[in-house]
mmCIF file with all atom_site columns, C-alpha atoms in Angstrom:
data_model
loop_
_atom_site.group_PDB
_atom_site.id
_atom_site.type_symbol
_atom_site.label_atom_id
_atom_site.label_alt_id
_atom_site.label_comp_id
_atom_site.label_asym_id
_atom_site.label_entity_id
_atom_site.label_seq_id
_atom_site.pdbx_PDB_ins_code
_atom_site.Cartn_x
_atom_site.Cartn_y
_atom_site.Cartn_z
_atom_site.occupancy
_atom_site.B_iso_or_equiv
_atom_site.pdbx_formal_charge
_atom_site.auth_seq_id
_atom_site.auth_comp_id
_atom_site.auth_asym_id
_atom_site.auth_atom_id
_atom_site.pdbx_PDB_model_num
ATOM 1   C CA . MET A 1 1   ? 0.030   0.130  -0.189  1.00 47.00 ? 1   MET A CA 1
ATOM 2   C CA . THR A 1 2   ? 1.253   3.584  -0.893  1.00 67.00 ? 2   THR A CA 1
ATOM 3   C CA . ALA A 1 3   ? 1.713   6.159  1.662   1.00 74.00 ? 3   ALA A CA 1
ATOM 4   C CA . PRO A 1 4   ? -0.801  9.010  1.835   1.00 87.00 ? 4   PRO A CA 1
ATOM 5   C CA . LEU A 1 5   ? -0.124  12.020 -0.297  1.00 92.00 ? 5   LEU A CA 1
ATOM 6   C CA . THR A 1 6   ? 0.071   15.253 1.891   1.00 95.00 ? 6   THR A CA 1
ATOM 7   C CA . LEU A 1 7   ? 1.086   18.927 1.517   1.00 97.00 ? 7   LEU A CA 1
ATOM 8   C CA . GLU A 1 8   ? 3.403   20.753 4.115   1.00 97.00 ? 8   GLU A CA 1
ATOM 9   C CA . PRO A 1 9   ? 3.767   24.690 3.646   1.00 97.00 ? 9   PRO A CA 1
ATOM 10  C CA . LEU A 1 10  ? 6.901   25.262 1.760   1.00 97.00 ? 10  LEU A CA 1
ATOM 11  C CA . SER A 1 11  ? 9.798   26.401 4.055   1.00 97.00 ? 11  SER A CA 1
ATOM 12  C CA . GLN A 1 12  ? 13.658  27.022 4.186   1.00 97.00 ? 12  GLN A CA 1
ATOM 13  C CA . ALA A 1 13  ? 13.821  23.483 5.815   1.00 97.00 ? 13  ALA A CA 1
ATOM 14  C CA . HIS A 1 14  ? 12.890  21.901 2.122   1.00 97.00 ? 14  HIS A CA 1
ATOM 15  C CA . LEU A 1 15  ? 16.072  23.522 0.418   1.00 97.00 ? 15  LEU A CA 1
ATOM 16  C CA . PRO A 1 16  ? 17.998  20.342 0.321   1.00 97.00 ? 16  PRO A CA 1
ATOM 17  C CA . ASP A 1 17  ? 15.252  18.617 -1.419  1.00 97.00 ? 17  ASP A CA 1
ATOM 18  C CA . VAL A 1 18  ? 14.087  21.541 -3.712  1.00 97.00 ? 18  VAL A CA 1
ATOM 19  C CA . SER A 1 19  ? 17.880  22.054 -4.666  1.00 97.00 ? 19  SER A CA 1
ATOM 20  C CA . ALA A 1 20  ? 18.004  18.598 -5.895  1.00 97.00 ? 20  ALA A CA 1
ATOM 21  C CA . LEU A 1 21  ? 14.599  18.774 -7.634  1.00 97.00 ? 21  LEU A CA 1
ATOM 22  C CA . TRP A 1 22  ? 15.634  21.961 -9.411  1.00 97.00 ? 22  TRP A CA 1
ATOM 23  C CA . ALA A 1 23  ? 19.100  20.683 -10.605 1.00 97.00 ? 23  ALA A CA 1
ATOM 24  C CA . ASP A 1 24  ? 17.429  17.948 -12.231 1.00 95.00 ? 24  ASP A CA 1
ATOM 25  C CA . PRO A 1 25  ? 17.241  18.557 -16.003 1.00 94.00 ? 25  PRO A CA 1
ATOM 26  C CA . ALA A 1 26  ? 14.220  16.248 -16.565 1.00 93.00 ? 26  ALA A CA 1
ATOM 27  C CA . VAL A 1 27  ? 12.297  18.047 -14.073 1.00 94.00 ? 27  VAL A CA 1
ATOM 28  C CA . ILE A 1 28  ? 12.808  21.553 -15.329 1.00 92.00 ? 28  ILE A CA 1
ATOM 29  C CA . ARG A 1 29  ? 12.632  20.603 -18.834 1.00 91.00 ? 29  ARG A CA 1
ATOM 30  C CA . TYR A 1 30  ? 9.228   22.525 -19.250 1.00 90.00 ? 30  TYR A CA 1
ATOM 31  C CA . THR A 1 31  ? 9.528   25.118 -16.547 1.00 90.00 ? 31  THR A CA 1
ATOM 32  C CA . ASN A 1 32  ? 10.728  28.786 -16.496 1.00 87.00 ? 32  ASN A CA 1
ATOM 33  C CA . ILE A 1 33  ? 13.981  27.331 -15.055 1.00 91.00 ? 33  ILE A CA 1
ATOM 34  C CA . ALA A 1 34  ? 16.453  27.583 -17.980 1.00 88.00 ? 34  ALA A CA 1
ATOM 35  C CA . ALA A 1 35  ? 19.400  25.479 -16.409 1.00 91.00 ? 35  ALA A CA 1
ATOM 36  C CA . PRO A 1 36  ? 19.760  23.074 -13.734 1.00 94.00 ? 36  PRO A CA 1
ATOM 37  C CA . CYS A 1 37  ? 20.063  25.309 -10.432 1.00 95.00 ? 37  CYS A CA 1
ATOM 38  C CA . THR A 1 38  ? 23.197  25.355 -8.199  1.00 96.00 ? 38  THR A CA 1
ATOM 39  C CA . ALA A 1 39  ? 22.667  25.299 -4.607  1.00 95.00 ? 39  ALA A CA 1
ATOM 40  C CA . ALA A 1 40  ? 22.952  29.233 -4.491  1.00 97.00 ? 40  ALA A CA 1
ATOM 41  C CA . ALA A 1 41  ? 20.435  29.581 -7.489  1.00 96.00 ? 41  ALA A CA 1
ATOM 42  C CA . SER A 1 42  ? 17.972  27.184 -5.397  1.00 97.00 ? 42  SER A CA 1
ATOM 43  C CA . ALA A 1 43  ? 18.508  29.081 -2.113  1.00 97.00 ? 43  ALA A CA 1
ATOM 44  C CA . ASP A 1 44  ? 17.618  32.330 -4.259  1.00 97.00 ? 44  ASP A CA 1
ATOM 45  C CA . ARG A 1 45  ? 14.668  30.789 -5.941  1.00 96.00 ? 45  ARG A CA 1
ATOM 46  C CA . LEU A 1 46  ? 13.384  29.234 -2.702  1.00 97.00 ? 46  LEU A CA 1
ATOM 47  C CA . ASP A 1 47  ? 13.755  32.819 -0.927  1.00 97.00 ? 47  ASP A CA 1
ATOM 48  C CA . GLY A 1 48  ? 11.599  34.076 -3.847  1.00 95.00 ? 48  GLY A CA 1
ATOM 49  C CA . LEU A 1 49  ? 8.928   31.783 -3.476  1.00 95.00 ? 49  LEU A CA 1
ATOM 50  C CA . LEU A 1 50  ? 8.708   32.210 0.341   1.00 96.00 ? 50  LEU A CA 1
ATOM 51  C CA . ASN A 1 51  ? 8.939   35.971 -0.052  1.00 95.00 ? 51  ASN A CA 1
ATOM 52  C CA . GLY A 1 52  ? 5.728   35.803 -2.241  1.00 93.00 ? 52  GLY A CA 1
ATOM 53  C CA . GLN A 1 53  ? 3.884   34.011 0.490   1.00 94.00 ? 53  GLN A CA 1
ATOM 54  C CA . ARG A 1 54  ? 4.648   36.430 3.342   1.00 92.00 ? 54  ARG A CA 1
ATOM 55  C CA . ASP A 1 55  ? 1.736   38.802 2.867   1.00 91.00 ? 55  ASP A CA 1
ATOM 56  C CA . LEU A 1 56  ? -0.828  36.104 2.266   1.00 93.00 ? 56  LEU A CA 1
ATOM 57  C CA . PRO A 1 57  ? -3.297  34.926 4.994   1.00 94.00 ? 57  PRO A CA 1
ATOM 58  C CA . ALA A 1 58  ? -2.443  31.467 4.076   1.00 94.00 ? 58  ALA A CA 1
ATOM 59  C CA . PRO A 1 59  ? 0.146   29.411 2.375   1.00 96.00 ? 59  PRO A CA 1
ATOM 60  C CA . THR A 1 60  ? 0.064   28.674 -1.443  1.00 96.00 ? 60  THR A CA 1
ATOM 61  C CA . ILE A 1 61  ? 2.989   26.884 -2.112  1.00 97.00 ? 61  ILE A CA 1
ATOM 62  C CA . PHE A 1 62  ? 3.751   23.359 -0.653  1.00 98.00 ? 62  PHE A CA 1
ATOM 63  C CA . ALA A 1 63  ? 6.190   20.256 -0.116  1.00 98.00 ? 63  ALA A CA 1
ATOM 64  C CA . VAL A 1 64  ? 4.625   17.304 -1.831  1.00 98.00 ? 64  VAL A CA 1
ATOM 65  C CA . LEU A 1 65  ? 4.941   14.230 0.352   1.00 97.00 ? 65  LEU A CA 1
ATOM 66  C CA . GLU A 1 66  ? 4.317   10.810 0.301   1.00 94.00 ? 66  GLU A CA 1
ATOM 67  C CA . GLY A 1 67  ? 4.471   9.465  3.866   1.00 92.00 ? 67  GLY A CA 1
ATOM 68  C CA . ALA A 1 68  ? 7.679   11.230 5.028   1.00 92.00 ? 68  ALA A CA 1
ATOM 69  C CA . SER A 1 69  ? 9.216   11.245 1.520   1.00 95.00 ? 69  SER A CA 1
ATOM 70  C CA . PHE A 1 70  ? 9.533   14.410 -0.433  1.00 97.00 ? 70  PHE A CA 1
ATOM 71  C CA . ARG A 1 71  ? 8.123   14.058 -3.818  1.00 97.00 ? 71  ARG A CA 1
ATOM 72  C CA . GLY A 1 72  ? 8.126   17.464 -4.972  1.00 97.00 ? 72  GLY A CA 1
ATOM 73  C CA . LEU A 1 73  ? 6.523   20.950 -5.057  1.00 97.00 ? 73  LEU A CA 1
ATOM 74  C CA . ALA A 1 74  ? 2.755   21.904 -5.777  1.00 98.00 ? 74  ALA A CA 1
ATOM 75  C CA . GLY A 1 75  ? 1.380   25.303 -5.336  1.00 97.00 ? 75  GLY A CA 1
ATOM 76  C CA . CYS A 1 76  ? -0.665  28.150 -6.649  1.00 97.00 ? 76  CYS A CA 1
ATOM 77  C CA . PRO A 1 77  ? 1.307   31.514 -6.120  1.00 96.00 ? 77  PRO A CA 1
ATOM 78  C CA . PRO A 1 78  ? -0.327  34.853 -6.309  1.00 95.00 ? 78  PRO A CA 1
ATOM 79  C CA . VAL A 1 79  ? -0.735  36.349 -9.722  1.00 95.00 ? 79  VAL A CA 1
ATOM 80  C CA . ASP A 1 80  ? -2.996  39.437 -8.673  1.00 95.00 ? 80  ASP A CA 1
ATOM 81  C CA . THR A 1 81  ? -4.315  39.088 -4.939  1.00 92.00 ? 81  THR A CA 1
ATOM 82  C CA . ALA A 1 82  ? -6.713  42.062 -5.607  1.00 92.00 ? 82  ALA A CA 1
ATOM 83  C CA . ALA A 1 83  ? -8.422  40.182 -8.560  1.00 94.00 ? 83  ALA A CA 1
ATOM 84  C CA . ARG A 1 84  ? -8.294  36.764 -6.571  1.00 94.00 ? 84  ARG A CA 1
ATOM 85  C CA . THR A 1 85  ? -5.850  35.367 -9.447  1.00 96.00 ? 85  THR A CA 1
ATOM 86  C CA . TYR A 1 86  ? -3.464  32.489 -8.864  1.00 97.00 ? 86  TYR A CA 1
ATOM 87  C CA . GLY A 1 87  ? -1.263  30.530 -10.932 1.00 97.00 ? 87  GLY A CA 1
ATOM 88  C CA . LEU A 1 88  ? -0.959  26.696 -10.465 1.00 98.00 ? 88  LEU A CA 1
ATOM 89  C CA . PHE A 1 89  ? 2.512   24.674 -10.684 1.00 97.00 ? 89  PHE A CA 1
ATOM 90  C CA . TYR A 1 90  ? 3.667   21.516 -9.857  1.00 97.00 ? 90  TYR A CA 1
ATOM 91  C CA . GLN A 1 91  ? 7.097   19.730 -10.078 1.00 96.00 ? 91  GLN A CA 1
ATOM 92  C CA . LEU A 1 92  ? 7.629   16.219 -8.826  1.00 96.00 ? 92  LEU A CA 1
ATOM 93  C CA . VAL A 1 93  ? 10.590  13.893 -8.656  1.00 96.00 ? 93  VAL A CA 1
ATOM 94  C CA . PRO A 1 94  ? 10.756  11.728 -11.924 1.00 95.00 ? 94  PRO A CA 1
ATOM 95  C CA . ALA A 1 95  ? 10.799  8.292  -9.919  1.00 93.00 ? 95  ALA A CA 1
ATOM 96  C CA . CYS A 1 96  ? 7.102   9.421  -9.138  1.00 91.00 ? 96  CYS A CA 1
ATOM 97  C CA . TRP A 1 97  ? 6.021   10.347 -12.903 1.00 92.00 ? 97  TRP A CA 1
ATOM 98  C CA . GLY A 1 98  ? 3.198   8.138  -14.286 1.00 91.00 ? 98  GLY A CA 1
ATOM 99  C CA . ARG A 1 99  ? 1.891   7.216  -10.884 1.00 91.00 ? 99  ARG A CA 1
ATOM 100 C CA . GLY A 1 100 ? -1.047  9.749  -10.719 1.00 92.00 ? 100 GLY A CA 1
ATOM 101 C CA . LEU A 1 101 ? 0.727   12.040 -7.874  1.00 94.00 ? 101 LEU A CA 1
ATOM 102 C CA . GLY A 1 102 ? 0.903   15.106 -10.502 1.00 95.00 ? 102 GLY A CA 1
ATOM 103 C CA . LEU A 1 103 ? -2.950  14.843 -10.553 1.00 96.00 ? 103 LEU A CA 1
ATOM 104 C CA . ALA A 1 104 ? -3.166  14.319 -6.743  1.00 96.00 ? 104 ALA A CA 1
ATOM 105 C CA . ALA A 1 105 ? -0.632  17.204 -5.970  1.00 97.00 ? 105 ALA A CA 1
ATOM 106 C CA . ALA A 1 106 ? -2.515  19.691 -8.155  1.00 97.00 ? 106 ALA A CA 1
ATOM 107 C CA . ARG A 1 107 ? -5.764  18.845 -6.786  1.00 96.00 ? 107 ARG A CA 1
ATOM 108 C CA . ALA A 1 108 ? -4.561  18.881 -3.038  1.00 96.00 ? 108 ALA A CA 1
ATOM 109 C CA . ALA A 1 109 ? -2.865  22.534 -4.049  1.00 97.00 ? 109 ALA A CA 1
ATOM 110 C CA . LEU A 1 110 ? -6.484  23.701 -5.462  1.00 97.00 ? 110 LEU A CA 1
ATOM 111 C CA . ARG A 1 111 ? -8.004  22.673 -2.563  1.00 96.00 ? 111 ARG A CA 1
ATOM 112 C CA . GLN A 1 112 ? -5.706  24.482 -0.382  1.00 95.00 ? 112 GLN A CA 1
ATOM 113 C CA . LEU A 1 113 ? -6.182  27.536 -2.297  1.00 95.00 ? 113 LEU A CA 1
ATOM 114 C CA . GLU A 1 114 ? -10.040 27.484 -1.624  1.00 93.00 ? 114 GLU A CA 1
ATOM 115 C CA . GLN A 1 115 ? -9.539  29.354 1.723   1.00 90.00 ? 115 GLN A CA 1
ATOM 116 C CA . LEU A 1 116 ? -8.542  32.199 -0.074  1.00 92.00 ? 116 LEU A CA 1
ATOM 117 C CA . THR A 1 117 ? -11.727 32.190 -2.270  1.00 92.00 ? 117 THR A CA 1
ATOM 118 C CA . PRO A 1 118 ? -9.768  32.637 -5.763  1.00 93.00 ? 118 PRO A CA 1
ATOM 119 C CA . SER A 1 119 ? -12.063 33.908 -8.718  1.00 95.00 ? 119 SER A CA 1
ATOM 120 C CA . LEU A 1 120 ? -9.491  32.507 -11.246 1.00 97.00 ? 120 LEU A CA 1
ATOM 121 C CA . VAL A 1 121 ? -6.369  29.978 -11.577 1.00 98.00 ? 121 VAL A CA 1
ATOM 122 C CA . LEU A 1 122 ? -3.979  30.301 -14.275 1.00 98.00 ? 122 LEU A CA 1
ATOM 123 C CA . ALA A 1 123 ? -1.487  27.510 -15.753 1.00 98.00 ? 123 ALA A CA 1
ATOM 124 C CA . ASP A 1 124 ? 0.530   26.950 -18.743 1.00 97.00 ? 124 ASP A CA 1
ATOM 125 C CA . ALA A 1 125 ? 2.011   23.773 -20.322 1.00 96.00 ? 125 ALA A CA 1
ATOM 126 C CA . ALA A 1 126 ? 4.509   23.322 -23.162 1.00 95.00 ? 126 ALA A CA 1
ATOM 127 C CA . ALA A 1 127 ? 2.356   21.765 -25.823 1.00 95.00 ? 127 ALA A CA 1
ATOM 128 C CA . GLU A 1 128 ? 4.490   18.508 -25.991 1.00 93.00 ? 128 GLU A CA 1
ATOM 129 C CA . ASN A 1 129 ? 4.028   18.191 -22.139 1.00 95.00 ? 129 ASN A CA 1
ATOM 130 C CA . THR A 1 130 ? 1.129   15.745 -22.633 1.00 95.00 ? 130 THR A CA 1
ATOM 131 C CA . ALA A 1 131 ? 1.210   14.664 -18.944 1.00 95.00 ? 131 ALA A CA 1
ATOM 132 C CA . SER A 1 132 ? 0.593   18.146 -17.633 1.00 96.00 ? 132 SER A CA 1
ATOM 133 C CA . ILE A 1 133 ? -2.113  18.698 -20.368 1.00 97.00 ? 133 ILE A CA 1
ATOM 134 C CA . ARG A 1 134 ? -3.921  15.665 -19.270 1.00 97.00 ? 134 ARG A CA 1
ATOM 135 C CA . ILE A 1 135 ? -3.731  16.808 -15.685 1.00 97.00 ? 135 ILE A CA 1
ATOM 136 C CA . LEU A 1 136 ? -4.854  20.593 -16.457 1.00 98.00 ? 136 LEU A CA 1
ATOM 137 C CA . THR A 1 137 ? -8.070  19.106 -18.664 1.00 97.00 ? 137 THR A CA 1
ATOM 138 C CA . ARG A 1 138 ? -8.912  16.579 -15.612 1.00 97.00 ? 138 ARG A CA 1
ATOM 139 C CA . LEU A 1 139 ? -8.990  19.411 -13.316 1.00 97.00 ? 139 LEU A CA 1
ATOM 140 C CA . GLY A 1 140 ? -11.264 21.429 -15.392 1.00 97.00 ? 140 GLY A CA 1
ATOM 141 C CA . PHE A 1 141 ? -8.721  24.008 -16.972 1.00 98.00 ? 141 PHE A CA 1
ATOM 142 C CA . VAL A 1 142 ? -9.564  25.262 -20.608 1.00 98.00 ? 142 VAL A CA 1
ATOM 143 C CA . ARG A 1 143 ? -7.054  26.390 -22.945 1.00 98.00 ? 143 ARG A CA 1
ATOM 144 C CA . THR A 1 144 ? -6.979  30.139 -23.247 1.00 98.00 ? 144 THR A CA 1
ATOM 145 C CA . ALA A 1 145 ? -4.228  30.863 -25.768 1.00 97.00 ? 145 ALA A CA 1
ATOM 146 C CA . VAL A 1 146 ? -1.501  29.220 -27.585 1.00 97.00 ? 146 VAL A CA 1
ATOM 147 C CA . HIS A 1 147 ? 2.004   31.046 -28.025 1.00 97.00 ? 147 HIS A CA 1
ATOM 148 C CA . PRO A 1 148 ? 4.210   29.697 -30.489 1.00 96.00 ? 148 PRO A CA 1
ATOM 149 C CA . GLY A 1 149 ? 7.692   29.049 -29.894 1.00 94.00 ? 149 GLY A CA 1
ATOM 150 C CA . ALA A 1 150 ? 7.588   30.954 -26.713 1.00 94.00 ? 150 ALA A CA 1
ATOM 151 C CA . LEU A 1 151 ? 9.958   28.682 -24.669 1.00 92.00 ? 151 LEU A CA 1
ATOM 152 C CA . CYS A 1 152 ? 13.434  27.696 -25.712 1.00 89.00 ? 152 CYS A CA 1
ATOM 153 C CA . ARG A 1 153 ? 14.843  24.644 -24.509 1.00 85.00 ? 153 ARG A CA 1
ATOM 154 C CA . ALA A 1 154 ? 18.203  22.740 -25.761 1.00 81.00 ? 154 ALA A CA 1
ATOM 155 C CA . GLY A 1 155 ? 17.872  24.932 -28.982 1.00 86.00 ? 155 GLY A CA 1
ATOM 156 C CA . ARG A 1 156 ? 14.346  23.839 -29.834 1.00 89.00 ? 156 ARG A CA 1
ATOM 157 C CA . ARG A 1 157 ? 11.378  26.402 -29.525 1.00 94.00 ? 157 ARG A CA 1
ATOM 158 C CA . LEU A 1 158 ? 8.381   24.793 -27.969 1.00 93.00 ? 158 LEU A CA 1
ATOM 159 C CA . ASP A 1 159 ? 4.770   26.164 -28.237 1.00 95.00 ? 159 ASP A CA 1
ATOM 160 C CA . ILE A 1 160 ? 3.267   27.243 -24.764 1.00 96.00 ? 160 ILE A CA 1
ATOM 161 C CA . TRP A 1 161 ? -0.402  26.549 -24.201 1.00 97.00 ? 161 TRP A CA 1
ATOM 162 C CA . ASP A 1 162 ? -2.106  28.882 -21.509 1.00 97.00 ? 162 ASP A CA 1
ATOM 163 C CA . TYR A 1 163 ? -5.014  27.485 -19.684 1.00 98.00 ? 163 TYR A CA 1
ATOM 164 C CA . ALA A 1 164 ? -7.441  28.987 -17.056 1.00 98.00 ? 164 ALA A CA 1
ATOM 165 C CA . LEU A 1 165 ? -9.958  27.923 -14.308 1.00 97.00 ? 165 LEU A CA 1
ATOM 166 C CA . ARG A 1 166 ? -12.629 30.073 -13.501 1.00 95.00 ? 166 ARG A CA 1
ATOM 167 C CA . LEU A 1 167 ? -13.822 29.410 -9.797  1.00 88.00 ? 167 LEU A CA 1
ATOM 168 C CA . ASP A 1 168 ? -16.507 32.585 -9.508  1.00 73.00 ? 168 ASP A CA 1
ATOM 169 C CA . ARG A 1 169 ? -19.301 31.361 -7.614  1.00 57.00 ? 169 ARG A CA 1
ATOM 170 C CA . GLY A 1 170 ? -21.618 34.197 -8.604  1.00 50.00 ? 170 GLY A CA 1
#
């Protein structure tokens, strides 16, 4: 039996795990991280994420744990708090890929976000990242735009697809 998936608010204590995550070329392949991170770059990136959480009434970025084991990150950082708009992201260690943990982590991050009464959640995915596209679609996200060649990786230009999930209750 597999240990339950839980979310723990991201903190400095997660630096060793996120450093390993962001140093993995497979993990960052479709992200806004252009090259594997050094320990110093990971520390700076983590500080940036934590600073973006300071003024929020509740955390929106989490370490994903399976039992006591770190499996990655998931969260909904603010895009425009006045408009109640957030962005969804998730990054998992490759050993977890194909097990449904990406969907579970994204779903759990969205559940955590509910306490902030979001009206809109945005996400994007490289067009060839079919696993993320499946996750976003299963969560109810709708594609809103296509940006041809917007992401350059290993000399290749990849299309980026924007997605949105409207949560207005009115």
